[in-house]
mmCIF file of C-alpha atoms in Angstrom:
data_model
loop_
_atom_site.group_PDB
_atom_site.id
_atom_site.type_symbol
_atom_site.label_atom_id
_atom_site.label_comp_id
_atom_site.label_asym_id
_atom_site.label_seq_id
_atom_site.Cartn_x
_atom_site.Cartn_y
_atom_site.Cartn_z
ATOM 1 C CA MET E 173 21.764 2.673 41.317
ATOM 2 C CA PHE E 174 18.194 3.121 40.083
ATOM 3 C CA ASN E 175 17.732 1.975 36.485
ATOM 4 C CA GLU E 176 14.524 3.423 35.048
ATOM 5 C CA ALA E 177 14.762 1.375 31.857
ATOM 6 C CA GLN E 178 15.017 -1.851 33.844
ATOM 7 C CA LEU E 179 12.026 -0.927 36.007
ATOM 8 C CA TYR E 180 9.782 0.058 33.134
ATOM 9 C CA HIS E 181 10.775 -2.922 31.017
ATOM 10 C CA ARG E 182 9.634 -5.138 33.880
ATOM 11 C CA MET E 183 6.517 -3.040 34.434
ATOM 12 C CA GLN E 184 5.608 -3.387 30.733
ATOM 13 C CA HIS E 185 6.256 -7.076 30.272
ATOM 14 C CA ASP E 186 6.416 -8.861 33.638
ATOM 15 C CA PHE E 187 3.855 -7.163 35.857
ATOM 16 C CA PRO E 188 2.974 -9.464 38.769
ATOM 17 C CA LEU E 189 -0.417 -11.051 39.302
ATOM 18 C CA HIS E 190 -0.038 -10.986 43.075
ATOM 19 C CA ALA E 191 -1.814 -9.385 46.004
ATOM 20 C CA ARG E 192 1.050 -6.836 46.295
ATOM 21 C CA PRO E 193 2.233 -6.400 42.691
ATOM 22 C CA TYR E 194 4.044 -3.084 43.132
ATOM 23 C CA GLN E 195 5.998 -4.508 46.056
ATOM 24 C CA LEU E 196 7.180 -7.469 43.969
ATOM 25 C CA ALA E 197 8.057 -5.249 41.012
ATOM 26 C CA ALA E 198 9.990 -2.929 43.315
ATOM 27 C CA GLU E 199 11.955 -5.713 44.995
ATOM 28 C CA ALA E 200 13.026 -7.058 41.586
ATOM 29 C CA VAL E 201 14.909 -3.812 40.847
ATOM 30 C CA GLY E 202 16.047 -3.010 44.378
ATOM 31 C CA LEU E 203 13.505 -0.302 45.182
ATOM 32 C CA SER E 204 10.837 0.129 47.822
ATOM 33 C CA GLU E 205 7.153 -0.216 47.067
ATOM 34 C CA HIS E 206 6.632 3.410 48.085
ATOM 35 C CA THR E 207 9.289 4.588 45.631
ATOM 36 C CA VAL E 208 7.786 2.670 42.721
ATOM 37 C CA LEU E 209 4.300 3.949 43.469
ATOM 38 C CA SER E 210 5.660 7.503 43.629
ATOM 39 C CA LEU E 211 7.451 7.105 40.278
ATOM 40 C CA LEU E 212 4.331 5.708 38.644
ATOM 41 C CA ALA E 213 2.183 8.510 40.065
ATOM 42 C CA ARG E 214 4.647 11.044 38.673
ATOM 43 C CA ASP E 215 4.656 9.522 35.205
ATOM 44 C CA LEU E 216 0.919 8.981 35.052
ATOM 45 C CA GLY E 217 0.582 12.641 35.964
ATOM 46 C CA ASN E 218 3.020 13.916 33.352
ATOM 47 C CA GLY E 219 1.698 11.667 30.573
ATOM 48 C CA ARG E 220 4.631 9.304 30.149
ATOM 49 C CA ILE E 221 2.380 6.419 31.186
ATOM 50 C CA SER E 222 -1.154 5.957 29.899
ATOM 51 C CA ARG E 223 -2.260 3.543 32.620
ATOM 52 C CA ILE E 224 -1.367 0.332 34.444
ATOM 53 C CA GLY E 225 -3.612 -2.279 32.925
ATOM 54 C CA ALA E 226 -4.506 -4.595 30.079
ATOM 55 C CA VAL E 227 -4.244 -4.419 26.319
ATOM 56 C CA PHE E 228 -6.696 -6.938 24.902
ATOM 57 C CA ALA E 229 -5.997 -8.575 21.556
ATOM 58 C CA PRO E 230 -8.284 -6.921 18.980
ATOM 59 C CA ASN E 231 -11.719 -8.458 18.580
ATOM 60 C CA THR E 232 -11.148 -11.197 21.144
ATOM 61 C CA ILE E 233 -13.557 -9.459 23.476
ATOM 62 C CA GLY E 234 -16.006 -6.961 22.068
ATOM 63 C CA ALA E 235 -15.512 -5.365 18.667
ATOM 64 C CA SER E 236 -13.129 -2.624 17.597
ATOM 65 C CA THR E 237 -12.119 -0.685 14.529
ATOM 66 C CA VAL E 238 -9.930 2.127 13.276
ATOM 67 C CA ALA E 239 -11.883 4.924 11.588
ATOM 68 C CA ALA E 240 -10.999 8.079 9.691
ATOM 69 C CA LEU E 241 -12.579 11.384 8.732
ATOM 70 C CA SER E 242 -11.680 14.042 6.185
ATOM 71 C CA VAL E 243 -12.276 17.308 8.033
ATOM 72 C CA PRO E 244 -11.653 20.831 6.717
ATOM 73 C CA GLN E 245 -9.764 23.221 8.961
ATOM 74 C CA ILE E 246 -12.840 25.333 9.646
ATOM 75 C CA ASP E 247 -14.633 22.336 11.235
ATOM 76 C CA LEU E 248 -11.630 20.758 12.902
ATOM 77 C CA GLU E 249 -12.118 22.010 16.457
ATOM 78 C CA ARG E 250 -15.792 21.031 16.542
ATOM 79 C CA VAL E 251 -15.155 17.524 15.193
ATOM 80 C CA VAL E 252 -12.154 16.942 17.460
ATOM 81 C CA ASP E 253 -14.256 17.890 20.509
ATOM 82 C CA ARG E 254 -17.041 15.521 19.432
ATOM 83 C CA ILE E 255 -14.723 12.561 18.944
ATOM 84 C CA ASN E 256 -12.742 13.223 22.120
ATOM 85 C CA GLY E 257 -15.970 13.302 24.108
ATOM 86 C CA ASP E 258 -17.106 9.871 22.927
ATOM 87 C CA VAL E 259 -16.667 7.286 25.668
ATOM 88 C CA ASN E 260 -16.157 4.538 23.072
ATOM 89 C CA VAL E 261 -13.197 6.275 21.401
ATOM 90 C CA SER E 262 -9.877 5.171 22.879
ATOM 91 C CA GLN E 263 -7.317 6.829 20.582
ATOM 92 C CA HIS E 264 -7.576 9.902 18.410
ATOM 93 C CA HIS E 265 -4.853 11.478 16.252
ATOM 94 C CA ALA E 266 -4.460 14.142 13.598
ATOM 95 C CA ARG E 267 -2.354 12.911 10.684
ATOM 96 C CA ALA E 268 -0.877 14.899 7.799
ATOM 97 C CA GLY E 269 -0.226 13.526 4.329
ATOM 98 C CA HIS E 270 -3.737 12.639 3.128
ATOM 99 C CA ARG E 271 -7.161 14.269 2.989
ATOM 100 C CA TYR E 272 -8.262 11.790 5.687
ATOM 101 C CA ASN E 273 -6.679 13.741 8.504
ATOM 102 C CA LEU E 274 -8.466 12.599 11.695
ATOM 103 C CA TRP E 275 -7.987 8.980 12.786
ATOM 104 C CA PHE E 276 -9.539 7.311 15.798
ATOM 105 C CA ALA E 277 -9.969 3.872 17.354
ATOM 106 C CA ALA E 278 -13.330 2.850 18.766
ATOM 107 C CA GLY E 279 -14.649 -0.210 20.562
ATOM 108 C CA ALA E 280 -17.898 -1.614 21.902
ATOM 109 C CA ARG E 281 -19.232 -4.785 23.446
ATOM 110 C CA ASP E 282 -20.326 -6.150 20.051
ATOM 111 C CA ARG E 283 -20.368 -5.188 16.386
ATOM 112 C CA ARG E 284 -23.912 -3.833 16.579
ATOM 113 C CA GLY E 285 -22.861 -1.509 19.386
ATOM 114 C CA LEU E 286 -19.823 -0.407 17.388
ATOM 115 C CA ASP E 287 -21.997 0.338 14.359
ATOM 116 C CA ASP E 288 -24.167 2.518 16.598
ATOM 117 C CA VAL E 289 -21.084 4.418 17.800
ATOM 118 C CA LEU E 290 -19.992 5.147 14.229
ATOM 119 C CA ALA E 291 -23.533 6.077 13.180
ATOM 120 C CA ARG E 292 -23.834 8.610 16.019
ATOM 121 C CA ILE E 293 -20.497 10.169 15.093
ATOM 122 C CA ALA E 294 -21.553 10.340 11.437
ATOM 123 C CA ALA E 295 -24.812 12.077 12.340
ATOM 124 C CA ASP E 296 -23.055 14.582 14.589
ATOM 125 C CA VAL E 297 -20.168 15.512 12.287
ATOM 126 C CA GLY E 298 -22.032 15.229 8.976
ATOM 127 C CA GLN E 299 -19.772 12.587 7.483
ATOM 128 C CA LYS E 300 -19.658 8.788 7.567
ATOM 129 C CA PRO E 301 -16.267 7.674 8.922
ATOM 130 C CA LEU E 302 -14.157 5.171 7.062
ATOM 131 C CA ASP E 303 -14.651 1.915 8.972
ATOM 132 C CA LEU E 304 -11.408 -0.095 8.779
ATOM 133 C CA PRO E 305 -11.568 -3.149 11.059
ATOM 134 C CA LEU E 306 -8.505 -5.323 11.497
ATOM 135 C CA GLU E 307 -8.235 -8.272 9.099
ATOM 136 C CA ARG E 308 -4.718 -9.676 9.676
ATOM 137 C CA GLU E 309 -1.767 -8.877 11.929
ATOM 138 C CA TYR E 310 1.877 -9.292 10.971
ATOM 139 C CA ARG E 311 3.472 -7.473 13.899
ATOM 140 C CA VAL E 312 1.945 -6.362 17.191
ATOM 141 C CA ASP E 313 2.827 -3.459 19.449
ATOM 142 C CA THR E 314 4.980 -4.510 22.410
ATOM 143 C CA GLY E 315 5.520 -0.985 23.723
ATOM 144 C CA PRO E 316 8.542 1.312 23.479
ATOM 145 C CA LEU E 317 11.977 -0.212 23.926
ATOM 146 C CA LEU E 318 14.026 1.657 26.498
ATOM 147 C CA ASN E 319 17.419 0.041 25.846
ATOM 148 C CA GLY E 320 19.032 -1.038 22.592
ATOM 149 C CA PRO E 321 17.595 -1.510 19.093
ATOM 150 C CA ARG E 322 14.209 -3.013 18.402
ATOM 151 C CA ARG E 323 14.444 -6.684 17.557
ATOM 152 C CA ALA E 324 12.703 -7.941 14.455
ATOM 153 C CA PRO E 325 10.564 -11.088 14.677
ATOM 154 C CA ALA E 326 12.179 -14.393 13.784
ATOM 155 C CA ARG E 327 12.456 -14.899 10.062
ATOM 156 C CA SER E 328 10.148 -17.901 10.312
ATOM 157 C CA ALA E 329 7.331 -15.721 11.642
ATOM 158 C CA GLN E 330 3.985 -16.233 9.928
ATOM 159 C CA VAL E 331 0.739 -14.301 9.832
ATOM 160 C CA LEU E 332 -0.215 -13.821 13.468
ATOM 161 C CA ARG E 333 -3.296 -15.776 14.461
ATOM 162 C CA PRO E 334 -5.678 -14.256 16.991
ATOM 163 C CA PRO E 335 -6.420 -16.255 20.131
ATOM 164 C CA PRO E 336 -9.742 -18.094 20.281
ATOM 165 C CA ARG E 337 -12.573 -15.746 21.158
ATOM 166 C CA PRO E 338 -13.565 -16.510 24.762
ATOM 167 C CA ASN E 339 -17.126 -17.102 25.853
ATOM 168 C CA LEU E 340 -17.407 -14.340 28.436
ATOM 169 C CA ASP E 341 -19.911 -14.504 31.252
ATOM 170 C CA GLU E 342 -21.279 -11.450 33.050
ATOM 171 C CA ALA E 343 -18.529 -11.648 35.672
ATOM 172 C CA ASP E 344 -15.920 -11.505 32.883
ATOM 173 C CA TRP E 345 -17.571 -8.408 31.438
ATOM 174 C CA ARG E 346 -17.640 -6.754 34.853
ATOM 175 C CA LEU E 347 -13.940 -7.478 35.248
ATOM 176 C CA ALA E 348 -13.150 -6.137 31.754
ATOM 177 C CA ALA E 349 -15.104 -2.977 32.548
ATOM 178 C CA ALA E 350 -13.339 -2.522 35.879
ATOM 179 C CA LEU E 351 -9.979 -2.790 34.085
ATOM 180 C CA GLU E 352 -10.728 -0.057 31.579
ATOM 181 C CA CYS E 353 -9.280 2.815 33.587
ATOM 182 C CA GLY E 354 -6.299 0.792 34.790
ATOM 183 C CA LEU E 355 -5.107 -0.437 38.146
ATOM 184 C CA ALA E 356 -5.098 1.958 41.071
ATOM 185 C CA LEU E 357 -1.787 3.125 42.547
ATOM 186 C CA THR E 358 -2.404 1.469 45.904
ATOM 187 C CA PRO E 359 -0.402 -1.328 47.524
ATOM 188 C CA SER E 360 -3.242 -3.810 46.851
ATOM 189 C CA PRO E 361 -4.807 -2.779 43.506
ATOM 190 C CA TYR E 362 -6.321 -6.170 42.756
ATOM 191 C CA HIS E 363 -8.396 -5.958 45.939
ATOM 192 C CA LEU E 364 -9.967 -2.771 44.600
ATOM 193 C CA LEU E 365 -10.426 -4.408 41.185
ATOM 194 C CA ALA E 366 -12.207 -7.314 42.879
ATOM 195 C CA ARG E 367 -14.495 -4.946 44.743
ATOM 196 C CA ARG E 368 -15.316 -2.976 41.589
ATOM 197 C CA SER E 369 -16.120 -6.136 39.629
ATOM 198 C CA GLY E 370 -17.966 -7.944 42.410
ATOM 199 C CA LEU E 371 -15.558 -10.894 42.422
ATOM 200 C CA ARG E 372 -13.297 -12.548 44.973
ATOM 201 C CA LEU E 373 -9.599 -11.654 44.799
ATOM 202 C CA ASP E 374 -8.479 -15.158 43.843
ATOM 203 C CA ASP E 375 -11.125 -15.254 41.109
ATOM 204 C CA VAL E 376 -9.842 -11.951 39.666
ATOM 205 C CA LEU E 377 -6.248 -13.191 39.636
ATOM 206 C CA GLU E 378 -7.246 -16.508 38.079
ATOM 207 C CA ARG E 379 -9.271 -14.888 35.297
ATOM 208 C CA LEU E 380 -6.492 -12.411 34.502
ATOM 209 C CA ALA E 381 -3.917 -15.210 34.449
ATOM 210 C CA ASN E 382 -6.075 -17.270 32.069
ATOM 211 C CA TRP E 383 -6.607 -14.302 29.750
ATOM 212 C CA ARG E 384 -2.908 -13.518 29.714
ATOM 213 C CA THR E 385 -1.881 -17.140 29.097
ATOM 214 C CA SER E 386 -4.398 -17.610 26.283
ATOM 215 C CA GLY E 387 -3.432 -14.337 24.577
ATOM 216 C CA VAL E 388 -6.780 -12.630 25.148
ATOM 217 C CA ILE E 389 -4.747 -10.091 27.111
ATOM 218 C CA ARG E 390 -1.836 -9.234 24.848
ATOM 219 C CA ARG E 391 0.022 -7.025 27.317
ATOM 220 C CA PHE E 392 -0.537 -6.407 30.998
ATOM 221 C CA GLY E 393 1.266 -3.792 33.045
ATOM 222 C CA ALA E 394 2.485 -0.260 32.435
ATOM 223 C CA ILE E 395 1.274 1.112 29.105
ATOM 224 C CA LEU E 396 3.956 3.617 28.113
ATOM 225 C CA ARG E 397 3.518 6.389 25.569
ATOM 226 C CA TYR E 398 6.170 6.446 22.857
ATOM 227 C CA ARG E 399 6.925 10.157 22.484
ATOM 228 C CA PRO E 400 7.901 10.892 26.122
ATOM 229 C CA PHE E 401 10.419 8.029 25.917
ATOM 230 C CA GLY E 402 12.224 9.529 22.936
ATOM 231 C CA TYR E 403 10.258 8.222 19.954
ATOM 232 C CA THR E 404 9.665 11.643 18.444
ATOM 233 C CA HIS E 405 8.738 10.587 14.886
ATOM 234 C CA ASN E 406 5.524 8.646 14.308
ATOM 235 C CA ALA E 407 3.821 7.818 11.027
ATOM 236 C CA MET E 408 1.238 5.444 9.610
ATOM 237 C CA CYS E 409 2.490 4.172 6.254
ATOM 238 C CA VAL E 410 -0.055 2.573 3.912
ATOM 239 C CA TRP E 411 0.091 0.681 0.613
ATOM 240 C CA ASN E 412 -2.335 -0.700 -1.927
ATOM 241 C CA VAL E 413 -1.007 -4.236 -2.347
ATOM 242 C CA PRO E 414 -2.630 -6.907 -4.547
ATOM 243 C CA ASP E 415 -4.629 -9.221 -2.318
ATOM 244 C CA ALA E 416 -2.696 -12.291 -3.428
ATOM 245 C CA ARG E 417 0.577 -10.721 -2.197
ATOM 246 C CA VAL E 418 -0.457 -8.807 0.920
ATOM 247 C CA ASP E 419 0.338 -11.553 3.454
ATOM 248 C CA ILE E 420 3.855 -12.233 2.224
ATOM 249 C CA ILE E 421 4.655 -8.526 1.915
ATOM 250 C CA GLY E 422 3.169 -7.858 5.346
ATOM 251 C CA GLN E 423 5.508 -10.457 6.827
ATOM 252 C CA ARG E 424 8.456 -8.758 5.131
ATOM 253 C CA LEU E 425 7.419 -5.377 6.502
ATOM 254 C CA ALA E 426 7.281 -6.817 10.009
ATOM 255 C CA HIS E 427 11.085 -7.149 9.952
ATOM 256 C CA VAL E 428 11.846 -3.512 9.140
ATOM 257 C CA GLN E 429 13.571 -1.503 11.872
ATOM 258 C CA ASP E 430 11.262 0.813 13.847
ATOM 259 C CA VAL E 431 8.055 -0.836 12.593
ATOM 260 C CA THR E 432 6.010 -1.263 15.758
ATOM 261 C CA MET E 433 2.812 -2.620 14.211
ATOM 262 C CA CYS E 434 1.935 -4.082 10.835
ATOM 263 C CA TYR E 435 -1.504 -5.223 9.744
ATOM 264 C CA ARG E 436 -4.078 -5.544 6.988
ATOM 265 C CA ARG E 437 -7.376 -3.634 6.836
ATOM 266 C CA PRO E 438 -10.039 -3.484 4.110
ATOM 267 C CA ARG E 439 -10.064 -0.984 1.280
ATOM 268 C CA ARG E 440 -13.010 1.422 1.075
ATOM 269 C CA LEU E 441 -13.204 2.270 -2.598
ATOM 270 C CA PRO E 442 -13.310 4.780 -4.139
ATOM 271 C CA ASP E 443 -12.328 6.879 -1.101
ATOM 272 C CA TRP E 444 -9.556 4.735 0.396
ATOM 273 C CA GLN E 445 -7.488 2.357 -1.712
ATOM 274 C CA TYR E 446 -4.987 1.075 0.873
ATOM 275 C CA ASN E 447 -5.008 -2.329 2.565
ATOM 276 C CA LEU E 448 -1.553 -2.755 4.174
ATOM 277 C CA TYR E 449 -0.359 -0.632 7.115
ATOM 278 C CA ALA E 450 2.884 -0.211 9.043
ATOM 279 C CA MET E 451 3.177 1.995 12.130
ATOM 280 C CA VAL E 452 6.600 3.561 12.581
ATOM 281 C CA HIS E 453 7.980 4.995 15.830
ATOM 282 C CA ALA E 454 11.525 6.300 15.435
ATOM 283 C CA ARG E 455 14.016 8.157 17.618
ATOM 284 C CA GLY E 456 14.664 11.184 15.440
ATOM 285 C CA ALA E 457 14.483 12.257 11.803
ATOM 286 C CA GLU E 458 17.497 10.242 10.651
ATOM 287 C CA ALA E 459 16.121 6.946 11.961
ATOM 288 C CA PHE E 460 12.673 7.769 10.557
ATOM 289 C CA HIS E 461 13.965 8.459 7.046
ATOM 290 C CA SER E 462 16.133 5.350 7.216
ATOM 291 C CA THR E 463 13.006 3.283 7.864
ATOM 292 C CA LEU E 464 11.207 4.859 4.909
ATOM 293 C CA MET E 465 14.189 3.976 2.700
ATOM 294 C CA GLN E 466 14.035 0.391 3.944
ATOM 295 C CA PHE E 467 10.389 0.240 2.849
ATOM 296 C CA ASP E 468 11.487 1.098 -0.684
ATOM 297 C CA ALA E 469 13.775 -1.931 -0.612
ATOM 298 C CA VAL E 470 11.042 -4.390 0.464
ATOM 299 C CA GLU E 471 10.276 -6.636 -2.477
ATOM 300 C CA GLY E 472 6.799 -5.926 -3.818
ATOM 301 C CA LEU E 473 6.395 -2.390 -2.421
ATOM 302 C CA SER E 474 8.303 -0.230 -4.881
ATOM 303 C CA ASP E 475 5.642 -0.358 -7.590
ATOM 304 C CA VAL E 476 2.396 0.014 -5.593
ATOM 305 C CA PRO E 477 0.508 3.167 -4.487
ATOM 306 C CA CYS E 478 1.507 4.353 -1.023
ATOM 307 C CA ALA E 479 1.090 7.241 1.420
ATOM 308 C CA VAL E 480 2.853 8.374 4.591
ATOM 309 C CA LEU E 481 0.539 9.903 7.193
ATOM 310 C CA ARG E 482 2.634 11.555 9.872
ATOM 311 C CA ALA E 483 1.126 12.101 13.305
ATOM 312 C CA SER E 484 0.777 15.827 13.950
ATOM 313 C CA GLN E 485 -1.180 15.747 17.214
ATOM 314 C CA CYS E 486 -2.465 13.190 19.702
ATOM 315 C CA PHE E 487 -5.827 14.220 21.121
ATOM 316 C CA LYS E 488 -6.673 11.122 23.149
ATOM 317 C CA GLN E 489 -5.047 7.859 24.218
ATOM 318 C CA ARG E 490 -6.412 5.375 26.724
ATOM 319 C CA GLY E 491 -7.739 1.848 26.970
ATOM 320 C CA THR E 492 -10.689 0.668 24.893
ATOM 321 C CA ARG E 493 -13.985 0.589 26.763
ATOM 322 C CA TYR E 494 -15.703 -2.662 25.886
ATOM 323 C CA GLY E 495 -17.604 -3.274 29.075
ATOM 324 C CA GLY E 496 -19.186 0.114 29.726
ATOM 325 C CA VAL E 497 -18.601 2.647 32.465
ATOM 326 C CA MET E 498 -18.246 1.200 35.953
ATOM 327 C CA PRO E 499 -19.563 3.109 38.950
ATOM 328 C CA ASP E 500 -17.270 4.078 41.794
ATOM 329 C CA PHE E 501 -17.982 1.810 44.731
#
């Protein structure tokens, strides 16, 4: 019997680097290649899947940041359209619970390019966005779990260290750019990726394998969206934690049920006082409120300023474009 959870777990975490990856993935769960391609086409079409591709570790290639704007209702539609139309913006959400109500992620090939992106947005919307680049990670997003409870990291887990920043040549950048829209739903997607990047097939597979092994690529495969898989409650919870305590408290937060990401970003005083973040994705109101209660029990959090910014609308979600737009060959 077909087990969707088993298929998509494999597609998220064990996607083959092979000339016929969909065939191998299909055989592992007792399906045909045609069936798997049809299922993926369906779920890409209905929004359950964002793409089949790579999630790069932040700031290992290019530069990225999370940014925020405080936008009055009268200007909301105009600003949302401007941000959605920016090729360098990969994610864009409305969040309730704070005057900073529009949040977006942006990336570019280098920090200078990213500064230009933010400057253009500021000029167009009449407001300088909060620029909140990642400083430390305590828990990383591994995608929605489809069976059973989310496992917390081992208690010995430390602050997560980013992989060494690779020295990318022009061929690497072409490959990164070709990956931005995801793998095609064809029996031989890496052949098309090779053609788009101007590389040989074995060179593409070798580079992807090296990036995945080194941690430059954090996840490779099906990028699933949380809400269509039952995670109906999403919030970004933030705290203003003394700098001397933020690492130890961040590691404690990483163990809380339904925390999918936990990280440190800089304050931007006087407008934004928070430096510790936890993303929560929960299956229903009861689980969501249980997680918030667990936060109250984390040593060091009960007496610091905090805010809960609940996601009210997702406007955009796709892979970061570091390498630029690739032409269709």
